[in-house]
């Protein structure tokens, strides 16, 4: 979706041919997600089908220049005016893996988290090196790489959280086992259920 | 390849018998000239203990620490203080500057304590301030400079006299993200100039500046990430991270 909107935005500046669109897209996103020319042409075909661009004539080199239509301009304005909404957040393999692992006592969650943390930190080392090597005036590239640094940083913070949450859960489970064992040895009269309407998991701090 | 800081199987414990608490257990670490090492781990994992032992502020109960080829074990308190002043500098989260002295006087202080001639100490302090990029602030009072600048003053004080080892405990803890990044860029620059930097941090973002990140847990060194790791290419070959970062041929 973002390729379609980006190409349309570039066409709202001036008519361009396919290769020129690819070069402009790559340059303005810091060459971080280079397009292949096939993607550009198939996107242009769909934009034409939807009445958002029109094809011009071939020039002497056989290249076709595309121009934006009024409907196309309206779509560009709408793109910039509205927030990007992830209706359906992409499936997060890591979150799923850790959720599954946390439900399996046989899996060492601490070790799993550390393997991931190390990989994330190594990735941050690479990103940071790339950022240092970049031309300070290349704002597009700077913004793109900072986006990745922030995401990776958030991932490490979330991993710390997973580890702490799992640790607290195992402390609670151990405390509950100890309490049950003590109760078995020396039965206590059970308090009336009404004095304690909350389940155990909601009573404990955090 | 020259090692300036070496921890050899270092243990630091408190108490004895069944109540013994191990702050650090059998940790070995060699830091080379010009290397930037970040130390990460949950609170209580031994990060600050490691730094205190590396800097001779604390003594191990097992193993040994070598600073610039000098074994710290068996040194008197005065000898340790002299080694600290000549070889290494500390930087802390809260800067630890003397508010009644100027920027320049703060930086010169370690040399003056080491009985250097005042003129000589001040000249070296000016040089250190130039290296950290705030030579123009030399005559200001500490309360007349910003937080980021105060940390630069502390770093200048730590490297004065061409000291080779910089030990930093959460140096960006009191700074906002962008100022923190600038301090990281400065530590990176000093490492590239040959200073060995060991920094404790809980910020992944800042650990990203290091050549090597070591992970402590319950006093043990459990893992590390090297930026020159030969498995790096393997690591990225099946990832969707932008190509330009890992393929220098894709250029602007």
Coordinates of C-alpha atoms in Angstrom, one line a residue:
Chain A
X1 CA 0.0 0.0 0.0
X2 CA 2.7 2.5 0.9
X3 CA 4.4 1.9 -2.5
X4 CA 1.3 2.9 -4.3
X5 CA 0.8 6.0 -2.2
X6 CA 4.5 7.0 -2.4
X7 CA 4.6 6.7 -6.2
X8 CA 1.4 8.7 -6.4
X9 CA 2.9 11.4 -4.2
X10 CA 6.0 11.6 -6.4
X11 CA 3.8 12.0 -9.4
X12 CA 1.9 14.8 -7.8
X13 CA 5.2 16.9 -8.1
X14 CA 5.7 16.3 -11.8
X15 CA 5.1 13.6 -14.5
X16 CA 7.8 10.9 -14.4
X17 CA 8.6 7.7 -16.1
X18 CA 9.0 4.3 -14.3
X19 CA 12.7 4.3 -13.8
X20 CA 12.7 7.9 -12.6
X21 CA 10.1 7.0 -10.0
X22 CA 12.1 4.1 -8.7
X23 CA 15.2 6.3 -8.4
X24 CA 13.3 9.0 -6.6
X25 CA 11.6 6.6 -4.2
X26 CA 15.0 5.0 -3.3
X27 CA 16.8 8.3 -2.8
X28 CA 14.1 9.8 -0.6
X29 CA 13.8 6.8 1.7
X30 CA 17.5 6.6 2.2
X31 CA 17.8 3.5 -0.1
X32 CA 16.5 1.5 2.8
X33 CA 13.8 -0.4 0.9
X34 CA 14.9 -0.3 -2.7
X35 CA 12.1 -1.1 -5.2
X36 CA 12.5 -3.4 -8.1
X37 CA 11.4 -1.9 -11.4
X38 CA 8.8 -4.6 -11.9
X39 CA 7.0 -3.5 -8.7
X40 CA 7.0 0.1 -10.1
X41 CA 5.4 -0.9 -13.4
X42 CA 2.8 -3.2 -11.9
X43 CA 1.9 -0.4 -9.4
X44 CA 1.6 2.1 -12.2
X45 CA -0.7 -0.3 -14.1
X46 CA -3.0 -0.5 -11.1
X47 CA -3.0 3.3 -10.6
X48 CA -3.9 3.7 -14.2
X49 CA -6.7 1.1 -13.9
X50 CA -8.1 3.0 -10.9
X51 CA -8.0 6.3 -12.8
X52 CA -5.4 7.9 -10.6
X53 CA -2.7 8.3 -13.3
X54 CA -2.7 8.5 -17.1
X55 CA -0.1 7.2 -19.5
X56 CA 1.5 9.7 -21.9
X57 CA 3.3 8.9 -25.1
X58 CA 6.6 7.1 -25.5
X59 CA 9.6 9.3 -25.7
X60 CA 12.5 8.7 -28.2
X61 CA 14.0 6.2 -25.8
X62 CA 10.8 4.3 -25.5
X63 CA 10.0 5.4 -22.0
X64 CA 6.4 6.2 -21.0
X65 CA 5.8 9.2 -18.9
X66 CA 2.9 9.0 -16.3
X67 CA 0.9 12.0 -15.0
X68 CA -1.4 12.2 -12.0
X69 CA -5.1 12.9 -12.4
X70 CA -7.4 15.0 -10.2
X71 CA -8.6 11.9 -8.3
X72 CA -4.9 11.0 -7.9
X73 CA -4.2 14.3 -6.2
X74 CA -7.1 13.9 -3.9
X75 CA -5.7 10.5 -2.8
X76 CA -2.3 12.0 -2.1
X77 CA -3.8 14.7 0.0
X78 CA -5.8 12.1 1.9
X79 CA -2.7 10.1 2.5
X80 CA -0.8 12.9 4.0
X81 CA -3.8 14.2 6.0
X82 CA -4.6 10.9 7.7
X83 CA -2.7 8.8 10.2
X84 CA -1.3 5.4 9.2
X85 CA -3.5 2.8 10.9
X86 CA -2.5 -0.8 11.3
X87 CA -5.9 -2.3 11.3
X88 CA -4.3 -5.7 11.5
X89 CA -1.0 -5.5 13.3
X90 CA 1.4 -7.9 11.6
X91 CA 1.9 -11.2 13.3
X92 CA 4.8 -10.9 15.7
X93 CA 6.7 -14.1 15.6
X94 CA 8.7 -13.2 18.7
X95 CA 5.7 -12.4 20.8
X96 CA 4.0 -15.7 19.8
X97 CA 7.2 -17.7 20.5
X98 CA 7.6 -16.2 24.0
X99 CA 3.9 -16.6 24.8
X100 CA 4.1 -20.3 23.8
X101 CA 7.4 -20.8 25.6
X102 CA 6.1 -19.2 28.8
X103 CA 3.3 -21.8 28.9
X104 CA 5.8 -24.7 28.6
X105 CA 7.6 -25.5 31.9
X106 CA 10.2 -27.5 29.9
X107 CA 11.4 -24.4 28.1
X108 CA 14.1 -22.2 29.8
X109 CA 12.5 -18.8 29.2
X110 CA 15.4 -16.8 30.6
X111 CA 17.8 -18.5 28.2
X112 CA 15.4 -17.9 25.3
X113 CA 15.0 -14.2 26.2
X114 CA 18.8 -13.8 26.4
X115 CA 19.4 -15.3 23.0
X116 CA 17.0 -12.8 21.6
X117 CA 18.3 -9.9 23.6
X118 CA 21.8 -10.6 22.3
X119 CA 20.6 -10.7 18.7
X120 CA 18.7 -7.4 19.2
X121 CA 21.7 -5.7 20.8
X122 CA 24.0 -7.0 18.0
X123 CA 21.5 -5.5 15.5
X124 CA 21.6 -2.2 17.4
X125 CA 25.4 -2.2 17.2
X126 CA 25.0 -2.6 13.4
X127 CA 22.4 0.2 13.1
X128 CA 24.5 2.5 15.2
X129 CA 27.5 1.9 13.1
X130 CA 25.5 2.6 10.0
X131 CA 24.1 5.8 11.4
X132 CA 27.6 7.0 12.3
X133 CA 28.8 6.3 8.8
X134 CA 25.9 8.2 7.2
X135 CA 26.1 11.7 5.7
X136 CA 24.7 13.9 8.4
X137 CA 22.7 15.9 5.8
X138 CA 20.9 12.8 4.6
X139 CA 17.7 13.4 6.6
X140 CA 15.6 10.7 5.0
X141 CA 18.2 8.0 5.8
X142 CA 18.7 9.4 9.3
X143 CA 14.9 9.2 10.0
X144 CA 14.6 5.7 8.6
X145 CA 17.5 4.3 10.6
X146 CA 16.3 6.0 13.8
X147 CA 13.0 4.3 13.3
X148 CA 14.7 1.0 13.3
X149 CA 16.9 1.9 16.3
X150 CA 13.8 2.9 18.3
X151 CA 12.0 -0.3 17.3
X152 CA 14.9 -2.5 18.4
X153 CA 15.3 -0.5 21.6
X154 CA 11.6 -1.1 22.4
X155 CA 12.1 -4.8 21.7
X156 CA 14.9 -5.1 24.2
X157 CA 12.8 -3.2 26.8
X158 CA 9.9 -5.6 26.1
X159 CA 12.3 -8.6 26.6
X160 CA 13.3 -7.2 30.0
X161 CA 9.7 -7.0 30.8
X162 CA 9.0 -10.6 29.7
X163 CA 11.8 -11.8 31.8
X164 CA 10.7 -9.9 34.9
X165 CA 7.1 -10.9 34.5
X166 CA 8.0 -14.6 34.1
X167 CA 10.2 -14.3 37.2
X168 CA 7.4 -12.8 39.3
X169 CA 5.0 -15.5 38.0
X170 CA 7.4 -18.3 39.1
X171 CA 7.9 -16.7 42.5
X172 CA 4.1 -16.5 42.9
X173 CA 3.7 -20.1 41.8
X174 CA 6.4 -21.2 44.3
X175 CA 4.8 -19.3 47.1
X176 CA 1.4 -20.9 46.3
X177 CA 3.0 -24.4 46.3
X178 CA 4.6 -23.7 49.7
X179 CA 1.3 -22.4 51.1
X180 CA -0.5 -25.5 49.8
X181 CA 2.2 -27.8 51.3
X182 CA 1.9 -26.0 54.7
X183 CA -1.9 -26.2 54.6
X184 CA -1.7 -30.0 53.9
X185 CA 0.5 -30.5 56.9
X186 CA -1.6 -28.3 59.2
X187 CA -5.1 -27.8 57.9
X188 CA -6.4 -24.3 58.5
X189 CA -10.1 -23.4 58.7
X190 CA -11.0 -21.9 55.3
X191 CA -12.2 -18.3 55.5
X192 CA -15.6 -17.6 54.1
X193 CA -15.5 -17.0 50.4
X194 CA -17.3 -13.6 50.6
X195 CA -14.4 -11.9 52.5
X196 CA -12.2 -12.4 49.4
X197 CA -13.9 -11.8 46.2
X198 CA -10.7 -11.3 44.1
X199 CA -9.0 -14.3 42.6
X200 CA -5.4 -14.8 43.8
X201 CA -3.8 -13.4 40.6
X202 CA -5.5 -10.0 41.1
X203 CA -4.5 -9.7 44.8
X204 CA -0.8 -9.9 44.3
X205 CA 1.1 -6.6 43.7
X206 CA 1.3 -5.5 40.0
Chain B
X1 CA 46.5 -5.6 20.1
X2 CA 47.4 -4.4 23.6
X3 CA 45.4 -5.2 26.7
X4 CA 45.1 -2.3 29.1
X5 CA 42.6 -3.8 31.5
X6 CA 42.3 -7.4 32.6
X7 CA 40.0 -9.1 35.1
X8 CA 41.2 -12.7 35.6
X9 CA 38.7 -15.0 37.2
X10 CA 37.5 -12.3 39.6
X11 CA 35.2 -13.0 42.4
X12 CA 33.8 -10.6 45.0
X13 CA 31.8 -12.0 47.9
X14 CA 30.6 -10.6 51.2
X15 CA 30.3 -12.6 54.4
X16 CA 31.2 -16.3 54.8
X17 CA 29.6 -19.7 55.2
X18 CA 26.0 -20.3 54.2
X19 CA 25.2 -16.5 54.3
X20 CA 27.9 -15.6 51.7
X21 CA 26.7 -13.2 49.1
X22 CA 28.5 -13.3 45.7
X23 CA 28.4 -9.9 44.0
X24 CA 30.6 -11.2 41.2
X25 CA 31.6 -14.8 40.4
X26 CA 34.6 -15.9 38.4
X27 CA 34.4 -13.1 35.8
X28 CA 37.2 -12.8 33.3
X29 CA 37.4 -9.8 30.9
X30 CA 40.2 -8.3 28.8
X31 CA 39.8 -4.8 27.3
X32 CA 42.1 -3.6 24.6
X33 CA 43.4 -0.2 23.9
X34 CA 40.7 1.7 21.9
X35 CA 38.0 -0.8 22.7
X36 CA 34.5 0.3 23.9
X37 CA 32.8 -2.3 26.1
X38 CA 29.3 -1.9 27.4
X39 CA 28.1 -3.9 30.5
X40 CA 24.5 -4.8 30.7
X41 CA 22.4 -6.8 33.2
X42 CA 19.5 -6.5 35.6
X43 CA 20.0 -4.5 38.8
X44 CA 21.9 -6.5 41.3
X45 CA 23.7 -8.5 38.6
X46 CA 27.1 -7.1 39.6
X47 CA 27.6 -4.3 37.0
X48 CA 28.8 -1.6 39.4
X49 CA 30.9 -4.1 41.4
X50 CA 32.7 -5.0 38.2
X51 CA 33.5 -1.4 37.5
X52 CA 34.6 -0.7 41.1
X53 CA 37.0 -3.8 40.9
X54 CA 38.3 -2.8 37.5
X55 CA 39.1 0.7 38.9
X56 CA 40.7 -0.5 42.1
X57 CA 38.0 1.1 44.3
X58 CA 37.2 -2.3 45.6
X59 CA 39.3 -5.5 46.0
X60 CA 38.3 -8.9 44.7
X61 CA 38.1 -11.8 47.2
X62 CA 39.3 -14.1 44.4
X63 CA 41.2 -13.7 41.1
X64 CA 43.2 -10.7 40.0
X65 CA 42.9 -7.3 38.3
X66 CA 45.6 -5.9 36.0
X67 CA 45.6 -2.2 34.9
X68 CA 48.0 -1.3 32.1
X69 CA 50.2 -4.3 33.0
X70 CA 50.2 -3.6 36.7
X71 CA 48.7 -6.2 39.0
X72 CA 46.5 -4.4 41.7
X73 CA 46.7 -7.2 44.2
X74 CA 48.8 -6.5 47.3
X75 CA 49.1 -2.7 46.6
X76 CA 48.7 -0.3 49.5
X77 CA 45.9 2.2 49.6
X78 CA 48.2 5.0 48.5
X79 CA 49.6 3.0 45.6
X80 CA 46.1 2.1 44.4
X81 CA 45.1 5.8 44.5
X82 CA 48.2 6.7 42.5
X83 CA 47.5 4.0 39.9
X84 CA 43.9 5.2 39.7
X85 CA 44.9 8.8 39.2
X86 CA 47.5 8.0 36.5
X87 CA 45.8 5.2 34.6
X88 CA 42.1 5.5 34.8
X89 CA 39.2 7.9 35.2
X90 CA 35.7 7.4 36.4
X91 CA 32.5 9.0 35.1
X92 CA 29.2 8.8 37.0
X93 CA 25.6 9.4 36.4
X94 CA 25.5 12.5 38.6
X95 CA 28.8 14.0 37.3
X96 CA 30.4 14.4 40.8
X97 CA 31.9 17.8 40.1
X98 CA 33.0 20.4 42.7
X99 CA 30.5 23.2 42.5
X100 CA 32.8 25.9 43.9
X101 CA 35.4 25.3 41.2
X102 CA 35.4 26.4 37.6
X103 CA 35.1 24.0 34.7
X104 CA 38.9 24.2 34.2
X105 CA 39.7 23.7 37.9
X106 CA 37.5 20.7 38.1
X107 CA 39.3 19.0 35.2
X108 CA 42.7 19.9 36.6
X109 CA 41.9 18.6 40.1
X110 CA 43.2 15.0 39.7
X111 CA 46.6 16.2 38.5
X112 CA 46.8 18.7 41.4
X113 CA 45.9 16.0 43.8
X114 CA 48.8 14.1 42.3
X115 CA 51.1 17.0 43.1
X116 CA 51.5 18.2 39.6
X117 CA 52.6 21.9 39.1
X118 CA 49.4 24.0 38.9
X119 CA 50.4 25.6 35.6
X120 CA 51.1 22.2 34.1
X121 CA 47.8 20.8 35.4
X122 CA 45.8 23.7 34.0
X123 CA 47.5 23.3 30.6
X124 CA 46.6 19.6 30.5
X125 CA 43.1 20.5 31.6
X126 CA 42.7 22.8 28.7
X127 CA 43.9 20.1 26.4
X128 CA 41.4 17.6 27.9
X129 CA 38.6 20.2 27.4
X130 CA 39.5 20.6 23.8
X131 CA 39.3 16.8 23.3
X132 CA 35.7 16.8 24.6
X133 CA 34.8 19.9 22.6
X134 CA 34.1 22.5 25.3
X135 CA 37.3 24.5 25.5
X136 CA 35.3 27.7 25.4
X137 CA 33.6 26.9 28.7
X138 CA 36.9 26.6 30.7
X139 CA 36.2 29.6 33.0
X140 CA 32.5 29.1 33.6
X141 CA 31.2 27.9 37.0
X142 CA 29.7 24.4 37.1
X143 CA 26.2 25.9 37.7
X144 CA 26.6 27.9 34.5
X145 CA 26.8 24.9 32.1
X146 CA 24.1 22.4 31.0
X147 CA 23.8 18.8 32.1
X148 CA 25.3 17.5 28.9
X149 CA 28.2 19.9 29.3
X150 CA 28.7 18.9 32.9
X151 CA 29.1 15.3 31.8
X152 CA 31.7 16.5 29.2
X153 CA 33.6 18.2 32.1
X154 CA 33.5 14.9 34.0
X155 CA 34.8 13.0 31.0
X156 CA 37.6 15.6 30.4
X157 CA 38.5 15.2 34.1
X158 CA 38.5 11.4 33.6
X159 CA 40.9 11.4 30.6
X160 CA 43.3 14.2 31.7
X161 CA 46.9 13.4 31.4
X162 CA 46.2 10.9 28.6
X163 CA 44.8 8.3 30.9
X164 CA 44.1 5.2 29.0
X165 CA 41.0 3.7 30.7
X166 CA 37.7 5.3 31.2
X167 CA 35.1 3.6 33.5
X168 CA 31.6 5.0 33.2
X169 CA 28.6 4.1 35.3
X170 CA 25.4 5.0 33.6
X171 CA 26.9 8.2 32.2
X172 CA 23.7 9.2 30.4
X173 CA 21.3 8.4 33.3
X174 CA 20.6 12.0 34.1
X175 CA 20.5 13.2 30.4
X176 CA 17.7 13.3 27.8
X177 CA 18.0 11.0 24.8
X178 CA 19.5 13.4 22.3
X179 CA 22.1 14.7 24.9
X180 CA 22.8 11.1 25.8
X181 CA 23.5 10.3 22.2
X182 CA 26.0 13.1 22.0
X183 CA 27.8 11.8 25.1
X184 CA 27.9 8.3 23.4
X185 CA 29.4 9.9 20.3
X186 CA 32.1 11.4 22.5
X187 CA 32.9 8.1 24.2
X188 CA 33.1 6.5 20.8
X189 CA 35.4 9.2 19.6
X190 CA 37.7 8.8 22.6
X191 CA 37.8 5.0 22.1
X192 CA 38.7 5.6 18.4
X193 CA 41.5 7.8 19.7
X194 CA 42.8 4.9 21.8
X195 CA 41.1 5.1 25.2
X196 CA 39.7 1.8 26.6
X197 CA 36.1 2.5 27.6
X198 CA 34.0 0.3 29.9
X199 CA 30.5 1.6 30.4
X200 CA 27.7 0.2 32.5
X201 CA 24.3 0.9 31.0
X202 CA 20.7 -0.3 31.0
X203 CA 19.9 1.5 27.8
X204 CA 20.1 -0.8 24.7
X205 CA 20.3 2.3 22.6
X206 CA 23.6 3.3 24.2
X207 CA 25.0 -0.2 24.3
X208 CA 24.7 -0.1 20.5
X209 CA 27.7 2.3 20.4
X210 CA 30.0 -0.3 21.9
X211 CA 32.4 -2.7 20.1
X212 CA 31.4 -5.4 22.6
X213 CA 28.5 -5.8 24.9
X214 CA 28.8 -8.1 27.9
X215 CA 25.8 -9.4 29.9
X216 CA 25.9 -10.1 33.6
X217 CA 23.4 -12.1 35.6
X218 CA 23.7 -13.0 39.2
X219 CA 27.3 -11.9 39.3
X220 CA 28.3 -14.1 36.3
X221 CA 29.3 -13.1 32.8
X222 CA 26.7 -15.0 30.8
X223 CA 26.9 -13.7 27.3
X224 CA 28.5 -11.2 24.9
X225 CA 27.8 -9.6 21.6
X226 CA 30.8 -8.4 19.5
X227 CA 30.3 -6.0 16.6
X228 CA 33.0 -7.8 14.6
X229 CA 31.3 -11.2 15.1
X230 CA 31.8 -13.3 12.0
X231 CA 28.3 -14.6 12.3
X232 CA 26.9 -11.2 11.6
X233 CA 26.4 -11.8 7.9
X234 CA 24.7 -15.1 8.7
X235 CA 22.5 -13.3 11.2
X236 CA 21.3 -10.8 8.5
X237 CA 21.1 -13.1 5.5
X238 CA 17.5 -14.1 6.3
X239 CA 16.3 -10.9 7.9
X240 CA 14.2 -8.2 6.3
X241 CA 16.3 -5.4 7.6
X242 CA 17.1 -2.8 5.0
X243 CA 19.7 -3.9 2.6
X244 CA 21.8 -0.8 2.6
X245 CA 23.1 -1.3 6.2
X246 CA 24.6 -4.7 5.5
X247 CA 25.4 -4.3 1.8
X248 CA 27.9 -1.4 1.3
X249 CA 27.5 -1.7 -2.4
X250 CA 23.9 -0.4 -2.2
X251 CA 24.8 3.3 -2.1
X252 CA 23.1 6.6 -2.3

